[in-house]
XYZ file of C-alpha atoms in Angstrom:
618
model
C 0.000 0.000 0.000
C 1.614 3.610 -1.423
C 0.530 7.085 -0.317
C 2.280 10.368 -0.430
C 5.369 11.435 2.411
C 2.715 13.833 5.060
C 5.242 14.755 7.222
C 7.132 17.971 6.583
C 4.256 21.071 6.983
C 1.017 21.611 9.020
C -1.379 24.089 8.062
C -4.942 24.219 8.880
C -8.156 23.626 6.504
C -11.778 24.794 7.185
C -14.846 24.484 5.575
C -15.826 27.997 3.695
C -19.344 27.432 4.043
C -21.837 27.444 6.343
C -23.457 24.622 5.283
C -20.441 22.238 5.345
C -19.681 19.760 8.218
C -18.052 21.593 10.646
C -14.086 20.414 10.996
C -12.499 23.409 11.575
C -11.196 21.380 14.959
C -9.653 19.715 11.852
C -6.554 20.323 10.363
C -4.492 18.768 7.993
C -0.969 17.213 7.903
C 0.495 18.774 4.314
C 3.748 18.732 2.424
C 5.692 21.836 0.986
C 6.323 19.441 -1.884
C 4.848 16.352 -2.186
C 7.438 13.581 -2.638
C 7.289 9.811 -3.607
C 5.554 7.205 -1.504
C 6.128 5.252 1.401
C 3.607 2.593 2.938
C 0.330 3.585 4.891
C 1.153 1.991 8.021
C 4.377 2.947 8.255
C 4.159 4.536 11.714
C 4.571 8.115 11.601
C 7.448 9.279 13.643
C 5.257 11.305 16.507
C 4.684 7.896 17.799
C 5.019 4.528 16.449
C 1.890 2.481 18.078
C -0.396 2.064 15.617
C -3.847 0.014 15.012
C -3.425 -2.503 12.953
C -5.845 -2.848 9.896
C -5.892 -6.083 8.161
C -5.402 -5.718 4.130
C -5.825 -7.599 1.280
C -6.358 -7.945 -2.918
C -3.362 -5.161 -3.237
C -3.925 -3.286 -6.351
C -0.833 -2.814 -8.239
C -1.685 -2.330 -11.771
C -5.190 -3.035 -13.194
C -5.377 -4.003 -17.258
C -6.206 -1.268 -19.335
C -10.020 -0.782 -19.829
C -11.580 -4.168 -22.214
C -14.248 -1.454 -22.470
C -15.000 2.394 -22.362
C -18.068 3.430 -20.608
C -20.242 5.885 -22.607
C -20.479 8.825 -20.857
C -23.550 10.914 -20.973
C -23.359 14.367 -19.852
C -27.038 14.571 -17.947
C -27.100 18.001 -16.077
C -24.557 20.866 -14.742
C -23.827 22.506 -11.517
C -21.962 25.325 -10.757
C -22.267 24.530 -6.888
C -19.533 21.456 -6.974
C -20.069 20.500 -3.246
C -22.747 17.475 -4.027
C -21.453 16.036 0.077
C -19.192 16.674 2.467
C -18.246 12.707 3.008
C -20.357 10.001 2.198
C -22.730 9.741 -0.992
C -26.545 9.904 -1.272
C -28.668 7.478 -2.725
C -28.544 10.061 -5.537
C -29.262 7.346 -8.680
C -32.417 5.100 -8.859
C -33.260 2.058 -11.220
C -36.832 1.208 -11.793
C -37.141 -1.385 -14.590
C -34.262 -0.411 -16.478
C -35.435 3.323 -16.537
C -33.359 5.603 -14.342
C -33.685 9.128 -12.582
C -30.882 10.439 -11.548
C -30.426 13.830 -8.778
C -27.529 15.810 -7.780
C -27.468 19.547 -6.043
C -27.376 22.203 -8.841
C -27.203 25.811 -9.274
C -26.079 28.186 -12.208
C -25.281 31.046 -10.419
C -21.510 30.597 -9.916
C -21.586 31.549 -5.956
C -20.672 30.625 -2.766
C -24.357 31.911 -1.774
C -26.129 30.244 -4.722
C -29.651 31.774 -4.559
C -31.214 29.012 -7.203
C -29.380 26.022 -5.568
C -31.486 22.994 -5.332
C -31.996 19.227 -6.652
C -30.625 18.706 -10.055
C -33.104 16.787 -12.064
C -32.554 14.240 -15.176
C -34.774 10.753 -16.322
C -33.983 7.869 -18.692
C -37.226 6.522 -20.254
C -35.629 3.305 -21.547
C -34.137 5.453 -24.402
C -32.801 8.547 -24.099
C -32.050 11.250 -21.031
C -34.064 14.144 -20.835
C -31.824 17.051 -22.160
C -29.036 18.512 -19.343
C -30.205 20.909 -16.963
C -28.828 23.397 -14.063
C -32.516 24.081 -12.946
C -33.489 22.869 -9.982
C -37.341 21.160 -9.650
C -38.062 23.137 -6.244
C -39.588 26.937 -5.635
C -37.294 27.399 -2.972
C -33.146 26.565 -2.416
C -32.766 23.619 -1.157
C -29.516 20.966 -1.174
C -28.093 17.479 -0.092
C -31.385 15.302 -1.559
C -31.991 12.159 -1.606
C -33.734 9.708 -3.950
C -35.779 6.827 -3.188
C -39.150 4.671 -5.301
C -41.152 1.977 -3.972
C -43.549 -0.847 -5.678
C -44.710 1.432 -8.130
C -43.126 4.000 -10.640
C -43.089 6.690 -7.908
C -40.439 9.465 -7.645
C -39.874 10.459 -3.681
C -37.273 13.011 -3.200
C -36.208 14.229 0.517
C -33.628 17.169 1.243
C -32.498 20.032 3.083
C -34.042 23.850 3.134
C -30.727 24.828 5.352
C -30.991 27.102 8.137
C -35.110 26.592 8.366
C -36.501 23.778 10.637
C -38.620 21.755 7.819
C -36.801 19.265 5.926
C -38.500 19.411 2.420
C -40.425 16.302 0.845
C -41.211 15.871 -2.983
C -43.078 13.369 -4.580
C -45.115 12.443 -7.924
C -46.685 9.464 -8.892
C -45.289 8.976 -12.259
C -41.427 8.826 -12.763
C -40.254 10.976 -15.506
C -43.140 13.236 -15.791
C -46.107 15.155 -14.179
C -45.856 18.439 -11.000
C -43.921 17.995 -8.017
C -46.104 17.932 -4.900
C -44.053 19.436 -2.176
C -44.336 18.573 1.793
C -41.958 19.529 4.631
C -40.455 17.148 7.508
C -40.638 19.669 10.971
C -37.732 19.165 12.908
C -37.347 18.322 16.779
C -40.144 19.360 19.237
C -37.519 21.382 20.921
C -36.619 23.728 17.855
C -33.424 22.120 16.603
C -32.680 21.848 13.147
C -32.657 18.672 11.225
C -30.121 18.795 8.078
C -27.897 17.063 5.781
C -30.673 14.121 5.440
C -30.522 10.646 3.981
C -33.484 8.363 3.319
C -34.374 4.682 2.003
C -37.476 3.523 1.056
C -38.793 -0.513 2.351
C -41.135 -2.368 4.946
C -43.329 -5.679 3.888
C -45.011 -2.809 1.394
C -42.251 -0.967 0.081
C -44.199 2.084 1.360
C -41.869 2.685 4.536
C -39.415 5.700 4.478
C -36.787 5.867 6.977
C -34.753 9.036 7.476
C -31.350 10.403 9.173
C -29.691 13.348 9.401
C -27.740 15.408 11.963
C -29.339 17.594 14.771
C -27.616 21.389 13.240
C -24.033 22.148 15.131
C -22.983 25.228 16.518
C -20.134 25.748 13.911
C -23.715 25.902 11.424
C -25.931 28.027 13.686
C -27.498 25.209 15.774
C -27.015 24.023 19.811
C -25.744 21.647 21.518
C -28.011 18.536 21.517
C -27.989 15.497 24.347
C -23.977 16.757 25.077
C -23.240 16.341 21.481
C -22.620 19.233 18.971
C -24.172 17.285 16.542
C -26.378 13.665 16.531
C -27.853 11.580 14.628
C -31.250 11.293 14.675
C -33.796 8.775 12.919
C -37.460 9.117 11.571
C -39.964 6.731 10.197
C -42.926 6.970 7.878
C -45.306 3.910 7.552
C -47.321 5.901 4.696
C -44.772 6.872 2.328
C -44.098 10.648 3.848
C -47.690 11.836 4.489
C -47.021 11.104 8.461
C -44.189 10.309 10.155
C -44.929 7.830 13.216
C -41.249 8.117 14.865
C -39.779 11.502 14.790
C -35.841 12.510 15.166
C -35.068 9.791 17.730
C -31.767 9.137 18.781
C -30.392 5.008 17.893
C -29.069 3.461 20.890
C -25.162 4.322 21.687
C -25.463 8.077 20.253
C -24.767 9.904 23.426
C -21.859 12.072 24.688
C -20.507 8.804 26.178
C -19.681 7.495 22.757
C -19.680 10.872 20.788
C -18.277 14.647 20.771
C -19.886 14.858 17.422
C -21.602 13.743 14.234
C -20.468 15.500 10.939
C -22.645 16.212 8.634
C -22.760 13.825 5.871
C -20.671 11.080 7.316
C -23.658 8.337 7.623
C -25.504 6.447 5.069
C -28.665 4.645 5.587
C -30.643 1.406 3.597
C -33.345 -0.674 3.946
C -34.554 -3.945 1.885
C -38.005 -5.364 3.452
C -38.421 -5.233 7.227
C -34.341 -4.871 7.847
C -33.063 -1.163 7.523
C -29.626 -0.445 8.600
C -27.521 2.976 9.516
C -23.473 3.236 9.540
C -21.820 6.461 10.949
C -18.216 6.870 11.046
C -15.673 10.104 11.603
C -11.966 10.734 12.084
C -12.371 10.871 15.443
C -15.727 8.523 15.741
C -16.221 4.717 15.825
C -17.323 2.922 12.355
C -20.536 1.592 13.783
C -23.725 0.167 12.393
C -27.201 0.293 13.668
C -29.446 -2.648 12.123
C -33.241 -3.322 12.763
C -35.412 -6.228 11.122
C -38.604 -4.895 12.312
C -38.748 -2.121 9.912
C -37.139 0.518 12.604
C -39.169 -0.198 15.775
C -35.788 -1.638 17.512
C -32.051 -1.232 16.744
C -28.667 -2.604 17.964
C -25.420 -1.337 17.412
C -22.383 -2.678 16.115
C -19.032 -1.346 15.956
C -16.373 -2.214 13.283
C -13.966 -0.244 14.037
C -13.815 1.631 17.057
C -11.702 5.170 17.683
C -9.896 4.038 20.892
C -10.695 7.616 22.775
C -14.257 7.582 22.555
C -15.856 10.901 22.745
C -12.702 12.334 21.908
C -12.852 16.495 22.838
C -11.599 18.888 21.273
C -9.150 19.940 23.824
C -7.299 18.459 26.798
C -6.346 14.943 25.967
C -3.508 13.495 22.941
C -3.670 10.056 21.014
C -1.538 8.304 23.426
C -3.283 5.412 23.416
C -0.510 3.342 25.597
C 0.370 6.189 28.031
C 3.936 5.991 27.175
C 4.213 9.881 27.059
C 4.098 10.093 23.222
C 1.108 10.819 20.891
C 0.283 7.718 18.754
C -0.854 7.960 15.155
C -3.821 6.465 14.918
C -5.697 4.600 12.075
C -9.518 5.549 11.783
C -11.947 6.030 8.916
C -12.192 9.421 6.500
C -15.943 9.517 7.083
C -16.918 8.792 3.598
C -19.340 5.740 4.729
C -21.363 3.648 2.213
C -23.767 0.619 3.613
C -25.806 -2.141 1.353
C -28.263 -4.870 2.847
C -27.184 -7.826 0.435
C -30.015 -10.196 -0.658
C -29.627 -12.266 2.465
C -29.925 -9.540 4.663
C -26.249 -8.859 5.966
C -24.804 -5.504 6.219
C -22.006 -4.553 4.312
C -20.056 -1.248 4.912
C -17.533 0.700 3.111
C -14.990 3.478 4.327
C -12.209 5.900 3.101
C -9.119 5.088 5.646
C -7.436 8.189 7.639
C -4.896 8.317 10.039
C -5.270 11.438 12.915
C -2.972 12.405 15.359
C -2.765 14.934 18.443
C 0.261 16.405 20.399
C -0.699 19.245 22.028
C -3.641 18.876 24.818
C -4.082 22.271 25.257
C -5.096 22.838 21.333
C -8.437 22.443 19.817
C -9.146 19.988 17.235
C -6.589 16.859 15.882
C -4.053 16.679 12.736
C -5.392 14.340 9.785
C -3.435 12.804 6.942
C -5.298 13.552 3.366
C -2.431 11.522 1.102
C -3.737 8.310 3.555
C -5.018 5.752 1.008
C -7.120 2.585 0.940
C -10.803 1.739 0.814
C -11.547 -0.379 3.919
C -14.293 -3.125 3.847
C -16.489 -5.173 6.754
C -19.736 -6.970 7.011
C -21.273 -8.489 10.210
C -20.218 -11.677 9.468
C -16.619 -10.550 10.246
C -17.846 -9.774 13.972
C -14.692 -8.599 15.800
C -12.233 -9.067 13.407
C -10.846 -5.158 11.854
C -12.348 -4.261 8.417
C -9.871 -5.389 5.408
C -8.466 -2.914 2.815
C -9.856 -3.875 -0.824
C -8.472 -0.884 -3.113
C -6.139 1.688 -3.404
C -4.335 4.322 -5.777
C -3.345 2.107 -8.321
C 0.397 2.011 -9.540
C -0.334 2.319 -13.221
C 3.602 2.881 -14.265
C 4.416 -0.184 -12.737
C 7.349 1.779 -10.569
C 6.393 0.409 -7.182
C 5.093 4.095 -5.920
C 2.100 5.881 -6.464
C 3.412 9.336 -8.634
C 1.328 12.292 -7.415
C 2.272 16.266 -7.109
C -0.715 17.364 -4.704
C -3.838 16.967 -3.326
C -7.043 18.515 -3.600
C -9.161 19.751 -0.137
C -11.613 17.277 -0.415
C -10.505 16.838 3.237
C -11.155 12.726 2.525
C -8.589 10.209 1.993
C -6.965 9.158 -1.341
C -9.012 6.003 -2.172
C -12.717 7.334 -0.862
C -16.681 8.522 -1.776
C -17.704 5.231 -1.565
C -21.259 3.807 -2.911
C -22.708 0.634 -3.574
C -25.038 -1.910 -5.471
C -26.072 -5.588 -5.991
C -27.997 -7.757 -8.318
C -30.564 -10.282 -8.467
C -27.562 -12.683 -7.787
C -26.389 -11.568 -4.616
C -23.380 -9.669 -6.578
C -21.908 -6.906 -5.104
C -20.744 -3.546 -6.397
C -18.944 -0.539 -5.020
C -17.871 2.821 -7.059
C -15.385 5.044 -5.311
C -13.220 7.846 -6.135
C -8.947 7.824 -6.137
C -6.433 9.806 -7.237
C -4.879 9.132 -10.111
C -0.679 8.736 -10.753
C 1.184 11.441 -12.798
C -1.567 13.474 -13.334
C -1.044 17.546 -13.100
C -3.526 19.962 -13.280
C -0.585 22.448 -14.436
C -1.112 24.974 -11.985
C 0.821 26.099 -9.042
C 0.885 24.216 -6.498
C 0.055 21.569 -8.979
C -2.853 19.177 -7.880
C -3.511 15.255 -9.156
C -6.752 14.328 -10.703
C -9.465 11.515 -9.381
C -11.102 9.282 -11.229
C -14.354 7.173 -10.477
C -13.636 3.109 -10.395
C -16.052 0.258 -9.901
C -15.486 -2.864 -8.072
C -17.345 -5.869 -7.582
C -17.034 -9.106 -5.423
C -19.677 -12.488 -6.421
C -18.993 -13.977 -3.259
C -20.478 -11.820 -0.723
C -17.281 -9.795 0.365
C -14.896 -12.950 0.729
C -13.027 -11.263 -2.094
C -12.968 -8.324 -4.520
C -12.121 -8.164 -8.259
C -9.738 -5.699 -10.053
C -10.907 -2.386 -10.015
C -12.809 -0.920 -13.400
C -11.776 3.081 -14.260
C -14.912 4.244 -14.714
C -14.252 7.830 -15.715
C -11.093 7.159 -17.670
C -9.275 10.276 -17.641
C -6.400 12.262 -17.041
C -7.543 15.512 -17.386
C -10.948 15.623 -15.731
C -11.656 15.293 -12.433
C -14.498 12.468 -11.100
C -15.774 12.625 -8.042
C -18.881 12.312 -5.846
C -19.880 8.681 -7.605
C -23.144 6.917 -6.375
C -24.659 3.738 -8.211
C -27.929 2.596 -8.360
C -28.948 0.352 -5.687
C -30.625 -2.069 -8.326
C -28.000 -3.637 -10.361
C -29.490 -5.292 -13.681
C -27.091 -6.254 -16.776
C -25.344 -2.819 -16.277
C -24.553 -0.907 -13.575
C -25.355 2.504 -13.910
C -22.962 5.453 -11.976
C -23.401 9.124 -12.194
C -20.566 11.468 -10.759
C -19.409 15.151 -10.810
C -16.812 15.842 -13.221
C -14.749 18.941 -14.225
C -11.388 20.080 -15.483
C -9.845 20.640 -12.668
C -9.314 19.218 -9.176
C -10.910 20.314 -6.388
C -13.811 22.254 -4.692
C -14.892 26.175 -5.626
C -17.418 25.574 -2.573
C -14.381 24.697 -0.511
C -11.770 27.838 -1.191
C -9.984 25.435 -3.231
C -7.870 25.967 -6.989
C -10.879 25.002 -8.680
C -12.792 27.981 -9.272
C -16.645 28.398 -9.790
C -17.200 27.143 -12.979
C -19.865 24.496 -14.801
C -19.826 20.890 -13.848
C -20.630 18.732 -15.126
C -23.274 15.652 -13.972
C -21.927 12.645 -16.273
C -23.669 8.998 -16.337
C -22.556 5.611 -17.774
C -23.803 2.229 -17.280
C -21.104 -0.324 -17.253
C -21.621 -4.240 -17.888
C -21.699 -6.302 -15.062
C -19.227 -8.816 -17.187
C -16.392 -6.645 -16.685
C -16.764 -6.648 -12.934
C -17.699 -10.042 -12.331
C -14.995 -12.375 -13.040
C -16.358 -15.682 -12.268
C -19.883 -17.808 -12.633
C -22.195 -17.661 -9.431
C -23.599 -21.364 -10.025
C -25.427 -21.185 -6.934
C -28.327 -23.199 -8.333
C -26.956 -25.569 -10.656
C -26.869 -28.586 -8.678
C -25.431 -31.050 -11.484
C -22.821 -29.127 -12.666
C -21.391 -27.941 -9.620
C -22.145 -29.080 -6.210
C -21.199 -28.708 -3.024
C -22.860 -30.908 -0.224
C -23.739 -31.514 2.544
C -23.938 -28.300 3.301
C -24.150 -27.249 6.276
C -21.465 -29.636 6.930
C -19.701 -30.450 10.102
C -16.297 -32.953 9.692
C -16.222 -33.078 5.639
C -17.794 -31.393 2.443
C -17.893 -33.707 -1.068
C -17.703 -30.967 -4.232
C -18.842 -32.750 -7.456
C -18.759 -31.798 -11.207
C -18.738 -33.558 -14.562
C -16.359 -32.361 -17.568
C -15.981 -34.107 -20.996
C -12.260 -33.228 -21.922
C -8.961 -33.237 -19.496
C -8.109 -30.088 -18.121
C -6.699 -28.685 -14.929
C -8.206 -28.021 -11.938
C -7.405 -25.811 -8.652
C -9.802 -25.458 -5.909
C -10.023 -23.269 -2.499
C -11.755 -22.887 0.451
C -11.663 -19.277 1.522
C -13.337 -17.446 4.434
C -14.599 -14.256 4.735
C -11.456 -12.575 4.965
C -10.213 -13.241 2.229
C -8.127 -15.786 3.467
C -7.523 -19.524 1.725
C -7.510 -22.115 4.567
C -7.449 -24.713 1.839
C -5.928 -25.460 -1.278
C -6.396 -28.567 -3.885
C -4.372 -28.325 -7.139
C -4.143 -31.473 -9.689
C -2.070 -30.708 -13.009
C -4.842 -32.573 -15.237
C -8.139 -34.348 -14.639
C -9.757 -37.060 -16.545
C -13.023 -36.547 -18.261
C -15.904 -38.059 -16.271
C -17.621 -37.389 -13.130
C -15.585 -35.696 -10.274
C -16.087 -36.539 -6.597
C -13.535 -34.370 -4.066
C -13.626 -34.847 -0.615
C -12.208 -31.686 1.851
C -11.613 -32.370 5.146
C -13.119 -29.190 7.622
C -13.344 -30.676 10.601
C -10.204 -28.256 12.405
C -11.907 -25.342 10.974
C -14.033 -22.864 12.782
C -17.627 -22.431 12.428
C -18.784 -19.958 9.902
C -19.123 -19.113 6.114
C -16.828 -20.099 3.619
C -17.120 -20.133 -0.254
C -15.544 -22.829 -2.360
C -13.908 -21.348 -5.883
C -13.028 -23.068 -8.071
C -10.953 -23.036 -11.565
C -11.463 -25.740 -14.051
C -10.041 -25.301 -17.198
C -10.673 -21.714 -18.614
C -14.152 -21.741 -16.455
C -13.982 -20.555 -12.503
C -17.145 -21.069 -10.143
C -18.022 -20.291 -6.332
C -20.043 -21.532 -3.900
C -21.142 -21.161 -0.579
C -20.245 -23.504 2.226
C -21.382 -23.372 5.877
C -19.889 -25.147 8.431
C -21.586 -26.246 11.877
């Protein structure tokens, strides 16, 4: 793993607007001049405890592309925040037609009078043409997409600085007058903002919402101890009344918390199970997850921050009270979740490493040239979340080439947001820089591009990551994917010419950006055949097993044949390799019985072919 040197400069980074999370406690370990790579965990030299994070499927150097997306340019924005961490559910896929959303504005201001949601539809055919206009009568930002059983359109955002959240619906996707509804806030007068929402329950009619009770640094108060919590809502009706109103999940006190940023959460639901991740530089990666439709939750942390409600002052990360301040290895905030067709909870997160010296001074130092995308699901339990991309090395030199960074304030490998298919398939689109790329400006800055990865074995392992975006001179960021994967997935993103946020104070400067689509085919992502339910070809039984599992298959010419058992970290706890097989019917026996209960998957590669299945074992 290869990131940039962070160690020669500090200088602080704020957000410049009012309605971005509020980190200017935050501030960022940068060079004078970036220089060549040395590992992520390499401790830095402030203090050389670190926590471990397990890695694995190191990216070196993908192929070049087998195939180029088309790219459809499908609106514009001038306002080139679309989130300050994590993605919305901003791209939906009903039936192969899709609506896509993002937060627009032509004005070319920090204020942006006409900002608001972004609007563009697929019909089966073509895209409506691109707009800047937003659908609302009022500025609005940060919404949210969501459609149940029928061809509905349900859009939920922000009206900042006002106590409703703002509610639009119409019946018909594509077509037909807004109606427009507001969400009130607490009964005590805080503010509700940066919201995100999924739509489920038994009748696909439930909405459940979170956002962030408004922080001081934005104009709110303090709520429960915490400058800043999470709070959830629930509609049984689809939005017309709300039966559970801003109530906090269990664990989200001052206890646990100092504060929730805005934006670092994501939220999904699929039937009666809904689930909620949060994470932070200085928070625990936790998930939430209820399977009665939001009546009950429990929490569950992945990866906890080892100071918990770590303040702003008085305290260092010396974590092993040995008198020095310990680097410590956390998540960037950018959070994506997906309930996989089973009902499991995966989670995504960009990796960060903080560190503190000085009690007396507010906030903590954070390293933006930290890279990797890190990965859990629950049936990990305690074990760390794994590492499953990064910057890739596309010169083949062993370091990752970059001259700067843009003040995304994120990590290098980041923005995740994910899918899955009928076939239990996973996806996940993220944003990372990209190797000797120069924006040709001074300080020079690297461009991002937009990648897709995909796993068919629920997590166990990942594939090679798919450039998206494909280029060196634009800048792709702010991916999401729709939820529904069919043949294709289908990815919109943000995309300019140079790196970096006008919203932010950044290089870039207020300019139009553009809202690009492309749907990519699944065969590019998934690189082997998900035989779950071909029984003669491929079989693995019994299953559940307990002291031995029998794998059968039939071929009809000699070839050669490897086969692993793998768990869900990745790691091969078994290995079977014969040089050449005879035709016929194949019977191979694997002996489990020293292995620990749990789920495995058996892959396989038989001549040119490859297959996977799942094995349980009592």
């Amino acid at each position: 793993m290869k990131t940039s040197i962070l160690l020669l400069l500090t200088c602080a980074i704020s957000f410049s607007t009012v309605e971005a999370q509020n980190s200017s406690k935050y501030t960022s370990k940068l060079p004078s001049a970036i220089a060549k790579q040395v590992l992520l965990y390499d401790p830095i030299k402030a203090g050389a405890e670190l926590i471990p994070l397990q890695s694995t499927n190191r990216i070196v150097a993908a192929p070049a592309n087998l195939y180029r997306s088309a790219l459809t340019n499908i609106g514009n924005t001038t306002y080139d925040l679309q989130t300050n961490s994590s993605i919305q559910n901003r791209i939906i896929n009903i039936s192969g037609n899709q609506t896509a959303i993002w937060t627009t504005s032509a004005s070319g201001t920090l204020g942006a009078p006409d900002r608001g949601t972004g609007y563009n539809h697929f019909n089966g055919s073509a895209w409506l043409p691109a707009s800047s206009t937003r659908i609302e009568s009022t500025r609005t930002g940060w919404p949210s997409i969501m459609s149940g059983t029928t061809n509905e359109e349900i859009i939920i955002n922000h009206n900042f600085g006002t106590n409703p959240l703002v509610i639009l619906n119409r019946p018909v996707a594509g077509t037909g007058s807004w109606t427009t509804g507001s969400i009130a806030g607490l009964a005590s007068g805080e503010f509700v903002a940066w919201p995100r929402a999924t739509i489920g329950g038994s009748n696909a009619n439930t909405i459940h919402l979170m956002g962030i009770t408004l922080p001081t640094a934005s104009g709110g108060t303090v709520y429960n101890g915490m400058d800043g919590s999470i709070v959830y809502s629930r509609s049984l009706n689809g939005g017309s009344t709300w039966d559970i109103q801003h109530i906090t999940p269990p664990g989200m006190t001052n206890i646990n918390y100092g504060n929730i940023g805005g934006d670092s959460y994501a939220i999904d639901s699929r039937g009666d199970v809904v689930a909620m991740v949060s994470g932070g530089f200085t928070s625990d990666l936790a998930i939430w997850k209820s399977v009665d439709n939001g009546a009950n939750w429990i929490r569950t942390v992945a990866l906890p921050f080892p100071i918990p409600a770590f303040p702003t002052t008085g305290l260092t990360t010396d974590i092993d009270g040995d008198g020095i301040a310990d680097t410590l290895d956390t998540n960037d905030s950018a959070v994506a979740l997906l309930i996989d067709n089973n009902d499991m909870v995966h989670i995504w997160a960009g990796a960060m490493r903080v560190l503190k010296t000085d009690p007396a001074a507010t906030g903590i130092n954070y390293f933006p040239g930290t890279d990797g995308l890190l990965y859990w699901n629950e049936s990990m339990g305690v074990n760390p979340p794994v590492n499953i991309a990064e910057a890739q090395d596309i010169d083949g030199n062993g370091m990752i080439d970059i001259v700067g960074i843009a003040n995304y304030q994120l990590g290098i490998t980041t923005m995740p947001n994910a899918g899955i298919d009928a076939s239990g398939n996973i996806y996940c689109v993220y944003s990372s820089i990209v190797e000797n790329t120069n924006n040709g400006l001074t300080p020079p800055q690297s461009y991002r591009n937009v990648y897709a990865i995909a796993s068919n074995n629920g997590g166990a392992s990942w594939g090679t990551p798919y450039n998206v975006s494909d280029s060196d001179f634009d800048e792709g960021v702010f991916a999401s994917i729709a939820r529904n994967v069919d043949n294709d997935i289908h990815v919109i993103w943000q995309s300019d010419t140079e790196p970096g946020l006008a919203v932010r104070g950044d290089m870039d400067p207020f300019t139009l950006n553009d809202i690009m689509y492309a749907n990519v085919p699944v065969s590019l992502l998934v690189g082997i055949k998900n035989i779950e339910n071909n029984a003669t070809l491929f079989n693995l039984y019994p299953n559940p097993a307990k002291d031995k599992a029998m794998l059968s298959f039939e071929i009809d010419e000699p070839v050669k044949v490897e086969i692993k058992l793998v768990n869900l970290m990745g790691q091969t706890v078994s290995v079977l390799s014969k040089s050449m097989v005879n035709p016929g019917q194949q019977v191979i026996e694997f002996d489990i019985q020293n292995l620990n209960p749990g789920l495995y998957f058996m892959n396989a590669n038989i001549g040119k072919e490859s297959y996977s299945k799942k094995l349980v074992i009592n």
